[in-house]
């Protein structure tokens, strides 16, 4: 202690000027902060650990796979899933679907690994996430290539939709995850003034995520990031449509865990045909399910989960409107944002723009801007066509008949088809699945094309007569995931934000809530529950309420003699009961004093 005092006096001698002392103090605080920030809390090392993952041959330069004559998920004469690229029909390989026994083994391995993982510190969990982050940033090209091969999207779409949102989730969780899950103090009542109350968010054990094919990398990495930081283990089921990339993508998380000295079994991946999935979604070893997909499949998942009373977070896509007010100042800039919102991932985006609802002063101007831009969009594969592709492939041709019918139905009722409107036979990629970028205007809200989710590169333009009319049109579908509004008047913008039924709203932008990790999810037919952000992280935890004595040993709960079982005198017991209630909740001092007197008199 004396040595420390001497060192302190040497740092701050009496003859030192006050400003110099202040400067040194700030310097010490700054250095202490940096050490804590970059070496971890509590002195633990949080720095990323380098590791490698075998790169699929398909992602290496010059790979050319066999082009299937009739691309199909079902491998001939086998139960295997035949994986191929939707952009050109090239065979990626076969994946054997998991069996019921395989699901049981995956859940068991995850559960065994989670016991030790639940004991890890925040610093240890951050270290794993930092290790994953470093790998992803250094291997963007490979990850993007794998995503493009399996889903048919363009490299730009994969960069924004796969990489950017994943590293944002990693950064947010690293920086804010501990604060979100740290025990939180809660207020007490007058009667319980001697109690200390808190809420804890603790690991659930093994959770599952059943995710869609439209973002094959991000949709599996998102649940992995949140689950691991929350102290649980994960069984992730990807769509059979993107089964090929699942193994590579999940191996990134598993290798990061191993590199940091933890069990890779914390992350289990499975892929199966629909008839087997029911075993996972009703498995008693699963504590929570995150589901991303379509409404019909959600009904089956929730019915199955109900057998084991497993809670489900459901995200089902939407019919997202973008409302364009009359006072937009730079319509060309807004049009560029709309183009990205409509045609990103060929429109296969759960929060993509499905309807543009424009007021009279902007309606015709918007058509004039959008029509030539949509007409000039180039369809193809950026992996093979390079800069000659703006819009990638659709995951399959199964929706083409329905899309063409919806467009024809709208035209028959007065809508005008200005661009596209049908499937596209690509001259170079004859086995690819493409739909022509489409612009259809003068669509009325009651038309089927304005009511059903398209999930396609189709721009639907609807006219609104006023702000309130635009809000009514926006709310006229069974979906309510996201919405966007563009304008200048704060009063009108606030009216839309308040009036539109949606889980997320972006003002003068498109879907940016997802890029800042606000809670994500919808209402109505778009599902329930939230993932992302503080609410999403807490949603996959056991919420434990804890109450303890504020001054243990000095004051605690004591049952009044009149209320102690067995009751000796019912009348007096009731008077004490009344007294307790009046003391705690009386509306004025007289009532509270009267309640106290009842307790003293009868207790």
Coordinates of C-alpha atoms in Angstrom, one line a residue:
X1 CA 0.0 0.0 0.0
X2 CA 2.8 2.4 0.9
X3 CA 4.5 1.6 -2.4
X4 CA 1.3 2.5 -4.3
X5 CA 1.0 5.8 -2.3
X6 CA 4.6 6.7 -3.2
X7 CA 4.0 5.9 -6.9
X8 CA 0.9 8.1 -6.8
X9 CA 2.8 11.0 -5.2
X10 CA 5.4 10.7 -7.9
X11 CA 2.8 11.0 -10.6
X12 CA 1.2 14.0 -9.0
X13 CA 3.8 15.9 -7.0
X14 CA 2.6 18.9 -5.0
X15 CA 4.4 21.5 -7.1
X16 CA 2.6 20.3 -10.3
X17 CA 0.2 22.7 -12.0
X18 CA -3.5 21.8 -11.7
X19 CA -3.9 21.7 -15.5
X20 CA -1.0 19.2 -15.8
X21 CA -2.5 17.0 -13.1
X22 CA -5.8 17.1 -14.9
X23 CA -4.2 16.1 -18.2
X24 CA -2.4 13.2 -16.6
X25 CA -5.6 12.0 -15.0
X26 CA -7.4 12.0 -18.3
X27 CA -4.5 10.2 -19.9
X28 CA -4.6 7.5 -17.3
X29 CA -8.4 7.1 -17.7
X30 CA -8.0 7.0 -21.5
X31 CA -5.3 4.3 -21.4
X32 CA -7.3 2.3 -18.9
X33 CA -10.3 2.5 -21.2
X34 CA -8.3 1.4 -24.2
X35 CA -6.8 -1.6 -22.4
X36 CA -10.3 -2.6 -21.2
X37 CA -11.8 -2.0 -24.7
X38 CA -9.3 -4.1 -26.6
X39 CA -8.1 -6.7 -24.2
X40 CA -11.5 -7.5 -22.7
X41 CA -13.5 -6.9 -19.6
X42 CA -12.0 -8.2 -16.4
X43 CA -8.6 -8.6 -18.1
X44 CA -9.7 -11.4 -20.4
X45 CA -8.3 -11.5 -23.9
X46 CA -11.0 -10.8 -26.5
X47 CA -8.9 -10.5 -29.6
X48 CA -9.9 -12.5 -32.6
X49 CA -8.2 -15.9 -33.3
X50 CA -7.2 -16.7 -36.9
X51 CA -8.6 -19.9 -38.4
X52 CA -9.2 -21.5 -41.8
X53 CA -12.1 -23.3 -43.3
X54 CA -11.8 -25.4 -46.5
X55 CA -13.0 -23.4 -49.5
X56 CA -15.5 -25.3 -51.7
X57 CA -14.0 -26.1 -55.1
X58 CA -17.1 -24.5 -56.7
X59 CA -16.0 -21.1 -55.3
X60 CA -12.6 -21.3 -56.9
X61 CA -11.8 -19.5 -60.1
X62 CA -12.6 -21.5 -63.3
X63 CA -15.1 -23.9 -61.8
X64 CA -17.7 -25.1 -64.3
X65 CA -20.1 -27.7 -63.2
X66 CA -22.4 -29.9 -65.2
X67 CA -25.5 -28.2 -66.5
X68 CA -28.6 -30.2 -65.7
X69 CA -31.0 -30.8 -68.5
X70 CA -34.0 -30.5 -66.2
X71 CA -32.9 -28.8 -62.9
X72 CA -34.8 -30.3 -60.0
X73 CA -34.3 -30.7 -56.3
X74 CA -35.2 -34.4 -56.4
X75 CA -32.2 -36.5 -57.5
X76 CA -33.3 -39.3 -59.8
X77 CA -33.6 -42.7 -58.1
X78 CA -32.5 -41.3 -54.7
X79 CA -33.8 -39.5 -51.6
X80 CA -30.9 -37.1 -51.8
X81 CA -31.4 -33.4 -52.4
X82 CA -30.0 -32.4 -55.8
X83 CA -28.4 -28.9 -55.4
X84 CA -28.0 -26.7 -58.4
X85 CA -27.5 -23.0 -59.2
X86 CA -30.7 -21.3 -60.2
X87 CA -28.8 -18.9 -62.4
X88 CA -27.7 -21.5 -64.9
X89 CA -28.7 -25.0 -63.8
X90 CA -25.2 -26.1 -62.9
X91 CA -25.0 -29.1 -60.5
X92 CA -23.5 -28.2 -57.1
X93 CA -23.8 -31.7 -55.6
X94 CA -26.2 -33.9 -53.7
X95 CA -26.9 -33.6 -50.0
X96 CA -28.4 -36.5 -48.0
X97 CA -31.4 -35.3 -46.0
X98 CA -31.2 -35.9 -42.2
X99 CA -33.3 -38.7 -40.7
X100 CA -35.3 -38.7 -37.4
X101 CA -32.4 -40.4 -35.7
X102 CA -30.0 -37.7 -37.1
X103 CA -32.2 -35.0 -35.6
X104 CA -32.1 -36.7 -32.3
X105 CA -28.3 -36.9 -32.4
X106 CA -28.0 -33.3 -33.4
X107 CA -30.2 -32.1 -30.5
X108 CA -28.3 -34.4 -28.0
X109 CA -24.9 -33.2 -29.1
X110 CA -26.0 -29.5 -28.9
X111 CA -27.4 -30.1 -25.5
X112 CA -24.2 -31.7 -24.1
X113 CA -22.1 -28.9 -25.5
X114 CA -24.4 -26.2 -24.1
X115 CA -23.9 -27.2 -20.5
X116 CA -20.3 -25.9 -20.5
X117 CA -21.0 -23.0 -22.9
X118 CA -23.6 -21.6 -20.5
X119 CA -20.8 -21.1 -18.0
X120 CA -18.7 -18.9 -20.3
X121 CA -18.2 -15.2 -19.6
X122 CA -19.3 -12.3 -21.8
X123 CA -15.7 -11.8 -22.9
X124 CA -15.4 -15.4 -24.0
X125 CA -18.5 -15.1 -26.1
X126 CA -17.4 -11.8 -27.6
X127 CA -14.1 -13.4 -28.5
X128 CA -15.9 -16.0 -30.6
X129 CA -18.0 -13.3 -32.4
X130 CA -14.9 -11.2 -33.0
X131 CA -13.2 -14.3 -34.5
X132 CA -16.2 -14.9 -36.8
X133 CA -16.2 -11.2 -37.8
X134 CA -12.6 -11.2 -38.7
X135 CA -13.0 -14.3 -40.9
X136 CA -16.1 -12.9 -42.7
X137 CA -14.4 -9.6 -43.5
X138 CA -11.4 -11.3 -44.9
X139 CA -13.3 -13.9 -46.9
X140 CA -16.1 -11.8 -48.4
X141 CA -15.5 -12.9 -51.9
X142 CA -15.7 -16.6 -51.1
X143 CA -18.9 -16.2 -49.0
X144 CA -20.5 -14.1 -51.7
X145 CA -19.7 -16.5 -54.4
X146 CA -21.2 -19.4 -52.4
X147 CA -24.4 -17.4 -51.8
X148 CA -24.6 -16.5 -55.5
X149 CA -24.1 -20.1 -56.6
X150 CA -26.8 -21.4 -54.3
X151 CA -29.4 -18.7 -54.6
X152 CA -28.8 -17.2 -58.0
X153 CA -28.5 -13.6 -56.7
X154 CA -26.0 -11.0 -57.9
X155 CA -22.7 -10.3 -56.1
X156 CA -24.0 -6.8 -55.2
X157 CA -27.2 -8.2 -53.7
X158 CA -25.1 -10.7 -51.7
X159 CA -22.7 -8.0 -50.5
X160 CA -25.5 -6.0 -49.0
X161 CA -28.0 -8.7 -48.1
X162 CA -25.6 -11.3 -46.8
X163 CA -22.3 -9.7 -45.7
X164 CA -23.2 -6.2 -44.6
X165 CA -26.2 -7.2 -42.4
X166 CA -24.3 -10.1 -40.9
X167 CA -21.3 -8.0 -39.8
X168 CA -23.6 -5.3 -38.5
X169 CA -25.3 -7.9 -36.3
X170 CA -21.9 -9.2 -35.1
X171 CA -20.7 -5.6 -34.3
X172 CA -24.0 -4.7 -32.6
X173 CA -23.9 -7.9 -30.5
X174 CA -20.2 -7.4 -29.6
X175 CA -20.8 -3.8 -28.5
X176 CA -24.3 -4.0 -27.0
X177 CA -25.1 -7.6 -26.3
X178 CA -23.9 -7.7 -22.7
X179 CA -25.9 -4.6 -21.8
X180 CA -29.0 -6.2 -23.3
X181 CA -28.6 -9.4 -21.2
X182 CA -27.2 -8.0 -18.0
X183 CA -29.5 -8.3 -15.0
X184 CA -31.8 -5.3 -14.9
X185 CA -33.1 -3.7 -11.7
X186 CA -36.9 -3.2 -11.5
X187 CA -38.9 -1.0 -9.2
X188 CA -40.6 -2.2 -6.0
X189 CA -43.8 -1.4 -4.2
X190 CA -44.5 0.3 -0.9
X191 CA -45.3 -3.0 0.8
X192 CA -42.2 -4.6 -0.7
X193 CA -39.9 -1.6 -0.1
X194 CA -37.5 -3.9 1.7
X195 CA -37.1 -6.0 -1.4
X196 CA -34.6 -5.8 -4.3
X197 CA -36.0 -6.8 -7.6
X198 CA -34.3 -7.8 -10.9
X199 CA -34.9 -9.5 -14.2
X200 CA -32.4 -11.9 -15.6
X201 CA -32.0 -13.2 -19.1
X202 CA -30.6 -16.7 -19.0
X203 CA -29.8 -19.4 -21.6
X204 CA -32.7 -21.6 -22.7
X205 CA -30.5 -24.6 -23.6
X206 CA -31.0 -25.8 -27.2
X207 CA -33.0 -23.6 -29.6
X208 CA -33.8 -24.2 -33.3
X209 CA -34.0 -22.0 -36.3
X210 CA -35.9 -23.0 -39.5
X211 CA -34.9 -20.4 -42.1
X212 CA -35.7 -19.6 -45.7
X213 CA -33.6 -19.8 -48.8
X214 CA -33.5 -16.1 -49.9
X215 CA -30.5 -15.2 -47.8
X216 CA -28.6 -18.4 -47.3
X217 CA -25.7 -16.9 -45.4
X218 CA -27.3 -14.3 -43.3
X219 CA -30.4 -16.3 -42.4
X220 CA -28.3 -18.9 -40.7
X221 CA -25.6 -16.6 -39.3
X222 CA -28.2 -14.3 -37.6
X223 CA -29.6 -17.0 -35.3
X224 CA -26.1 -18.4 -34.7
X225 CA -24.8 -15.0 -33.5
X226 CA -27.7 -14.4 -31.1
X227 CA -27.9 -17.9 -29.8
X228 CA -24.2 -18.2 -29.0
X229 CA -24.1 -14.9 -27.2
X230 CA -27.2 -15.7 -25.2
X231 CA -25.4 -18.9 -23.9
X232 CA -27.5 -21.4 -25.8
X233 CA -26.8 -24.0 -28.5
X234 CA -28.5 -24.1 -31.9
X235 CA -29.9 -26.6 -34.3
X236 CA -30.4 -24.8 -37.6
X237 CA -32.5 -26.2 -40.4
X238 CA -32.0 -24.5 -43.8
X239 CA -34.2 -24.8 -46.8
X240 CA -33.6 -27.7 -49.1
X241 CA -33.3 -25.1 -51.9
X242 CA -30.0 -23.8 -50.4
X243 CA -28.8 -27.0 -48.8
X244 CA -25.4 -27.0 -50.6
X245 CA -24.0 -23.8 -49.0
X246 CA -25.3 -24.7 -45.5
X247 CA -22.3 -26.9 -44.6
X248 CA -19.7 -24.3 -45.6
X249 CA -21.5 -21.4 -43.9
X250 CA -22.2 -23.2 -40.6
X251 CA -18.6 -24.5 -40.6
X252 CA -17.4 -20.9 -40.2
X253 CA -19.2 -20.7 -36.8
X254 CA -18.0 -24.1 -35.8
X255 CA -14.4 -23.4 -36.7
X256 CA -14.5 -20.1 -34.8
X257 CA -15.7 -21.9 -31.7
X258 CA -13.0 -24.5 -32.0
X259 CA -10.3 -21.9 -32.6
X260 CA -11.4 -20.2 -29.3
X261 CA -11.3 -23.5 -27.4
X262 CA -15.0 -24.3 -27.3
X263 CA -17.1 -27.2 -28.6
X264 CA -18.1 -26.9 -32.3
X265 CA -21.1 -29.1 -31.4
X266 CA -22.8 -25.9 -30.2
X267 CA -23.9 -25.3 -33.8
X268 CA -25.7 -28.2 -35.5
X269 CA -27.0 -27.9 -39.0
X270 CA -29.7 -30.2 -40.6
X271 CA -31.5 -30.2 -43.9
X272 CA -34.4 -32.5 -44.7
X273 CA -37.5 -33.0 -46.7
X274 CA -40.7 -31.5 -45.2
X275 CA -42.1 -34.8 -43.8
X276 CA -39.1 -35.1 -41.5
X277 CA -39.0 -31.5 -40.3
X278 CA -42.0 -32.1 -38.0
X279 CA -39.7 -34.2 -35.7
X280 CA -37.4 -31.2 -35.2
X281 CA -40.2 -28.7 -34.6
X282 CA -41.9 -30.8 -32.0
X283 CA -38.7 -32.2 -30.3
X284 CA -38.9 -32.0 -26.5
X285 CA -35.2 -31.0 -26.4
X286 CA -35.9 -27.8 -28.3
X287 CA -36.7 -24.7 -26.1
X288 CA -37.5 -22.1 -28.8
X289 CA -37.9 -21.9 -32.6
X290 CA -37.3 -19.1 -34.9
X291 CA -39.1 -19.6 -38.2
X292 CA -38.6 -17.5 -41.4
X293 CA -40.7 -18.6 -44.3
X294 CA -44.2 -18.7 -45.8
X295 CA -47.6 -18.6 -44.1
X296 CA -48.7 -22.2 -45.0
X297 CA -45.4 -23.7 -43.7
X298 CA -45.7 -21.5 -40.6
X299 CA -49.1 -23.1 -39.8
X300 CA -47.5 -26.5 -39.9
X301 CA -44.5 -25.5 -37.8
X302 CA -46.6 -23.8 -35.1
X303 CA -49.0 -26.8 -35.0
X304 CA -46.0 -29.1 -34.6
X305 CA -44.4 -26.9 -32.0
X306 CA -47.6 -26.8 -30.0
X307 CA -47.3 -30.5 -29.3
X308 CA -44.3 -29.8 -27.0
X309 CA -45.4 -26.3 -26.1
X310 CA -42.3 -24.8 -27.9
X311 CA -42.6 -21.0 -28.3
X312 CA -42.1 -19.8 -31.9
X313 CA -41.0 -16.5 -33.4
X314 CA -42.6 -16.2 -36.8
X315 CA -41.5 -14.0 -39.7
X316 CA -43.6 -14.5 -42.8
X317 CA -42.8 -11.8 -45.2
X318 CA -45.1 -9.0 -46.3
X319 CA -46.7 -6.8 -48.9
X320 CA -44.6 -3.8 -48.0
X321 CA -45.8 -0.4 -49.2
X322 CA -43.6 2.6 -50.0
X323 CA -45.7 5.8 -49.7
X324 CA -44.5 8.7 -51.9
X325 CA -46.0 12.0 -50.7
X326 CA -46.6 15.0 -52.9
X327 CA -43.8 17.1 -51.3
X328 CA -40.8 14.9 -52.1
X329 CA -38.0 17.2 -53.0
X330 CA -35.7 14.9 -55.0
X331 CA -37.8 12.3 -56.7
X332 CA -34.9 10.9 -58.8
X333 CA -33.0 10.1 -55.6
X334 CA -36.1 8.5 -54.1
X335 CA -36.5 6.4 -57.3
X336 CA -33.0 5.0 -56.9
X337 CA -33.9 3.8 -53.4
X338 CA -37.2 2.3 -54.7
X339 CA -35.3 0.5 -57.5
X340 CA -33.0 -1.1 -54.9
X341 CA -36.0 -2.0 -52.6
X342 CA -37.9 -3.6 -55.5
X343 CA -35.3 -5.5 -57.5
X344 CA -32.7 -6.5 -54.8
X345 CA -32.4 -10.3 -54.9
X346 CA -34.8 -10.3 -57.8
X347 CA -37.5 -9.1 -55.5
X348 CA -37.1 -12.2 -53.2
X349 CA -36.8 -10.1 -50.1
X350 CA -39.2 -10.5 -47.2
X351 CA -39.0 -6.7 -46.6
X352 CA -38.8 -5.8 -50.2
X353 CA -41.0 -3.1 -51.7
X354 CA -44.1 -4.8 -53.1
X355 CA -46.2 -1.7 -53.7
X356 CA -45.5 1.9 -54.5
X357 CA -48.3 4.1 -53.3
X358 CA -47.9 7.6 -54.8
X359 CA -49.9 10.8 -54.4
X360 CA -51.2 12.7 -57.4
X361 CA -48.3 15.2 -57.8
X362 CA -45.6 12.5 -57.8
X363 CA -47.5 9.6 -59.6
X364 CA -46.8 10.5 -63.2
X365 CA -43.3 11.9 -62.5
X366 CA -42.4 8.6 -60.9
X367 CA -43.6 6.6 -63.9
X368 CA -41.5 8.8 -66.2
X369 CA -38.4 8.1 -64.1
X370 CA -38.9 4.4 -63.4
X371 CA -40.0 3.1 -66.8
X372 CA -36.7 3.6 -68.7
X373 CA -34.7 2.4 -65.7
X374 CA -36.7 -0.8 -65.3
X375 CA -36.6 -1.4 -69.1
X376 CA -32.8 -1.2 -69.1
X377 CA -32.3 -3.7 -66.3
X378 CA -30.1 -6.6 -67.3
X379 CA -30.9 -10.1 -66.1
X380 CA -28.3 -12.7 -65.6
X381 CA -25.5 -14.2 -63.5
X382 CA -22.8 -11.9 -62.2
X383 CA -20.5 -14.9 -61.6
X384 CA -20.5 -15.6 -65.4
X385 CA -21.8 -12.4 -67.0
X386 CA -19.7 -10.0 -64.9
X387 CA -21.0 -6.4 -65.2
X388 CA -23.7 -7.4 -67.6
X389 CA -26.2 -8.4 -64.9
X390 CA -28.3 -6.1 -62.6
X391 CA -31.0 -8.6 -61.5
X392 CA -30.2 -12.2 -60.7
X393 CA -32.3 -15.4 -60.9
X394 CA -35.4 -16.5 -59.1
X395 CA -34.9 -19.5 -56.8
X396 CA -37.2 -21.7 -59.0
X397 CA -39.8 -21.4 -61.8
X398 CA -42.6 -22.6 -59.6
X399 CA -44.1 -19.1 -59.1
X400 CA -44.0 -18.1 -62.8
X401 CA -47.5 -19.3 -63.7
X402 CA -49.0 -17.5 -60.7
X403 CA -47.1 -14.3 -61.4
X404 CA -48.1 -14.2 -65.1
X405 CA -51.7 -14.8 -64.0
X406 CA -51.7 -12.0 -61.5
X407 CA -50.3 -9.6 -64.1
X408 CA -52.8 -10.6 -66.7
X409 CA -55.6 -10.4 -64.2
X410 CA -54.6 -6.8 -63.3
X411 CA -54.4 -5.8 -66.9
X412 CA -57.8 -7.2 -67.6
X413 CA -59.2 -5.0 -64.9
X414 CA -57.6 -1.8 -66.2
X415 CA -54.0 -1.8 -65.0
X416 CA -51.3 -1.0 -67.6
X417 CA -48.3 -3.2 -68.2
X418 CA -45.4 -0.9 -69.3
X419 CA -42.4 -3.3 -68.9
X420 CA -41.9 -7.0 -68.7
X421 CA -44.7 -9.2 -67.3
X422 CA -43.5 -12.7 -68.1
X423 CA -40.7 -15.2 -67.5
X424 CA -37.5 -14.6 -69.3
X425 CA -35.7 -17.2 -71.5
X426 CA -32.1 -16.3 -71.0
X427 CA -30.1 -16.7 -74.3
X428 CA -26.9 -17.9 -72.4
X429 CA -28.3 -19.5 -69.3
X430 CA -31.0 -21.6 -70.8
X431 CA -31.5 -23.7 -67.6
X432 CA -31.6 -20.6 -65.4
X433 CA -34.8 -19.4 -63.7
X434 CA -35.4 -15.7 -64.7
X435 CA -38.4 -13.4 -64.6
X436 CA -38.4 -10.1 -66.7
X437 CA -38.2 -7.0 -64.5
X438 CA -41.7 -5.6 -64.6
X439 CA -43.5 -2.3 -64.2
X440 CA -47.3 -2.3 -63.9
X441 CA -49.2 0.9 -63.2
X442 CA -52.7 2.1 -62.4
X443 CA -53.2 -0.9 -60.1
X444 CA -56.2 -0.7 -57.8
X445 CA -55.9 -1.8 -54.2
X446 CA -58.5 -4.5 -54.7
X447 CA -56.7 -6.3 -57.5
X448 CA -55.1 -9.6 -56.5
X449 CA -51.6 -8.3 -57.6
X450 CA -52.0 -5.6 -54.9
X451 CA -53.0 -8.1 -52.2
X452 CA -50.8 -11.1 -52.7
X453 CA -47.1 -11.2 -51.9
X454 CA -45.2 -11.5 -55.2
X455 CA -41.7 -12.1 -54.1
X456 CA -40.5 -11.2 -57.6
X457 CA -38.9 -8.4 -59.6
X458 CA -42.2 -6.6 -60.1
X459 CA -42.9 -2.9 -59.6
X460 CA -46.5 -2.3 -58.7
X461 CA -47.7 1.3 -58.8
X462 CA -50.9 2.4 -57.0
X463 CA -52.4 5.9 -57.0
X464 CA -53.6 7.5 -53.8
X465 CA -55.7 10.7 -53.6
X466 CA -54.4 11.9 -50.2
X467 CA -52.2 11.0 -47.2
X468 CA -55.1 9.3 -45.4
X469 CA -56.0 7.4 -48.6
X470 CA -52.4 6.2 -48.9
X471 CA -52.5 4.9 -45.3
X472 CA -55.8 3.1 -46.0
X473 CA -54.3 1.5 -49.1
X474 CA -51.2 0.5 -47.2
X475 CA -53.3 -1.2 -44.6
X476 CA -55.6 -3.0 -47.0
X477 CA -53.7 -6.3 -47.2
X478 CA -53.5 -9.2 -44.7
X479 CA -49.7 -8.5 -44.3
X480 CA -48.0 -6.0 -42.1
X481 CA -44.2 -6.5 -42.0
X482 CA -42.6 -3.2 -43.1
X483 CA -43.3 0.1 -44.7
X484 CA -41.5 3.1 -46.0
X485 CA -42.6 6.7 -46.5
X486 CA -40.9 9.5 -48.5
X487 CA -41.7 13.2 -48.1
X488 CA -40.9 16.5 -46.4
X489 CA -43.9 17.5 -44.2
X490 CA -43.2 16.3 -40.7
X491 CA -46.9 16.3 -40.0
X492 CA -47.6 14.0 -43.0
X493 CA -44.6 11.8 -42.3
X494 CA -45.7 11.3 -38.7
X495 CA -49.3 10.6 -39.8
X496 CA -48.0 7.7 -41.9
X497 CA -45.7 6.4 -39.3
X498 CA -48.5 6.4 -36.8
X499 CA -51.2 5.2 -39.1
X500 CA -49.6 2.4 -41.1
X501 CA -49.9 -1.1 -39.7
X502 CA -46.4 -2.6 -39.7
X503 CA -43.6 -3.9 -37.5
X504 CA -40.9 -1.7 -39.0
X505 CA -41.1 1.7 -40.7
X506 CA -38.4 3.7 -42.5
X507 CA -38.8 7.4 -43.1
X508 CA -37.2 8.7 -46.3
X509 CA -35.3 5.4 -46.7
X510 CA -35.8 1.7 -47.4
X511 CA -35.6 -1.0 -44.7
X512 CA -32.8 0.7 -42.8
X513 CA -34.1 -0.4 -39.4
X514 CA -32.5 -3.8 -40.2
X515 CA -29.1 -2.2 -40.8
X516 CA -29.1 -0.7 -37.3
X517 CA -30.3 -3.8 -35.4
X518 CA -33.7 -2.5 -34.4
X519 CA -36.1 -5.3 -33.5
X520 CA -37.4 -7.0 -36.7
X521 CA -40.8 -8.6 -37.3
X522 CA -44.4 -7.9 -38.2
X523 CA -48.0 -8.1 -37.2
X524 CA -51.2 -9.4 -38.8
X525 CA -50.4 -12.0 -41.4
X526 CA -46.7 -11.2 -41.3
X527 CA -46.2 -13.1 -38.1
X528 CA -45.3 -12.4 -34.5
X529 CA -42.3 -12.0 -32.2
X530 CA -39.1 -10.2 -33.0
X531 CA -35.5 -11.0 -33.8
X532 CA -32.6 -8.6 -33.9
X533 CA -31.8 -5.9 -31.4
X534 CA -32.2 -6.0 -27.7
X535 CA -35.7 -7.5 -27.9
X536 CA -34.6 -10.2 -30.3
X537 CA -31.7 -11.2 -28.1
X538 CA -33.8 -11.3 -25.0
X539 CA -36.5 -13.2 -26.9
X540 CA -34.3 -16.4 -27.1
X541 CA -33.6 -16.4 -23.3
X542 CA -35.4 -17.6 -20.2
X543 CA -36.7 -14.4 -18.6
X544 CA -36.2 -15.0 -14.9
X545 CA -37.7 -12.7 -12.3
X546 CA -35.7 -12.6 -9.0
X547 CA -36.7 -10.8 -5.7
X548 CA -34.5 -10.8 -2.6
X549 CA -34.2 -9.0 0.7
X550 CA -32.6 -5.5 0.4
X551 CA -31.2 -5.9 3.9
X552 CA -30.8 -9.6 4.5
X553 CA -30.8 -10.6 8.1
X554 CA -32.1 -7.2 9.2
X555 CA -35.6 -7.1 7.7
X556 CA -37.6 -9.7 5.8
X557 CA -41.1 -11.1 5.3
X558 CA -42.8 -12.2 8.5
X559 CA -46.4 -13.6 8.5
X560 CA -48.6 -11.8 11.1
X561 CA -49.8 -14.1 13.9
X562 CA -53.4 -13.6 12.9
X563 CA -52.7 -14.8 9.3
X564 CA -50.5 -17.7 10.3
X565 CA -51.9 -21.2 9.4
X566 CA -53.9 -22.6 10.9
X567 CA -56.0 -19.5 11.3
X568 CA -57.1 -18.9 14.9
X569 CA -59.6 -16.1 14.4
X570 CA -61.2 -15.6 11.0
X571 CA -62.6 -12.2 11.8
X572 CA -59.3 -10.8 13.0
X573 CA -57.4 -12.4 10.1
X574 CA -59.7 -10.6 7.7
X575 CA -59.2 -7.3 9.4
X576 CA -55.4 -7.7 9.1
X577 CA -55.8 -8.7 5.5
X578 CA -57.8 -5.5 4.9
X579 CA -55.2 -3.5 6.8
X580 CA -52.4 -4.8 4.7
X581 CA -54.2 -3.8 1.5
X582 CA -55.1 -0.4 2.7
X583 CA -51.6 0.3 4.1
X584 CA -50.1 -0.6 0.7
X585 CA -52.6 0.9 -1.6
X586 CA -54.7 3.4 0.2
X587 CA -55.4 6.6 -1.8
X588 CA -54.5 9.0 1.0
X589 CA -52.6 9.2 4.3
X590 CA -55.7 8.6 6.4
X591 CA -56.5 5.3 4.6
X592 CA -52.9 4.1 5.0
X593 CA -52.8 5.0 8.7
X594 CA -56.1 3.3 9.1
X595 CA -54.7 0.2 7.5
X596 CA -51.7 0.2 9.8
X597 CA -54.0 0.5 12.8
X598 CA -56.0 -2.6 11.7
X599 CA -52.8 -4.6 11.4
X600 CA -51.6 -3.5 14.9
X601 CA -55.1 -3.9 16.5
X602 CA -55.8 -7.4 15.1
X603 CA -52.4 -8.8 14.4

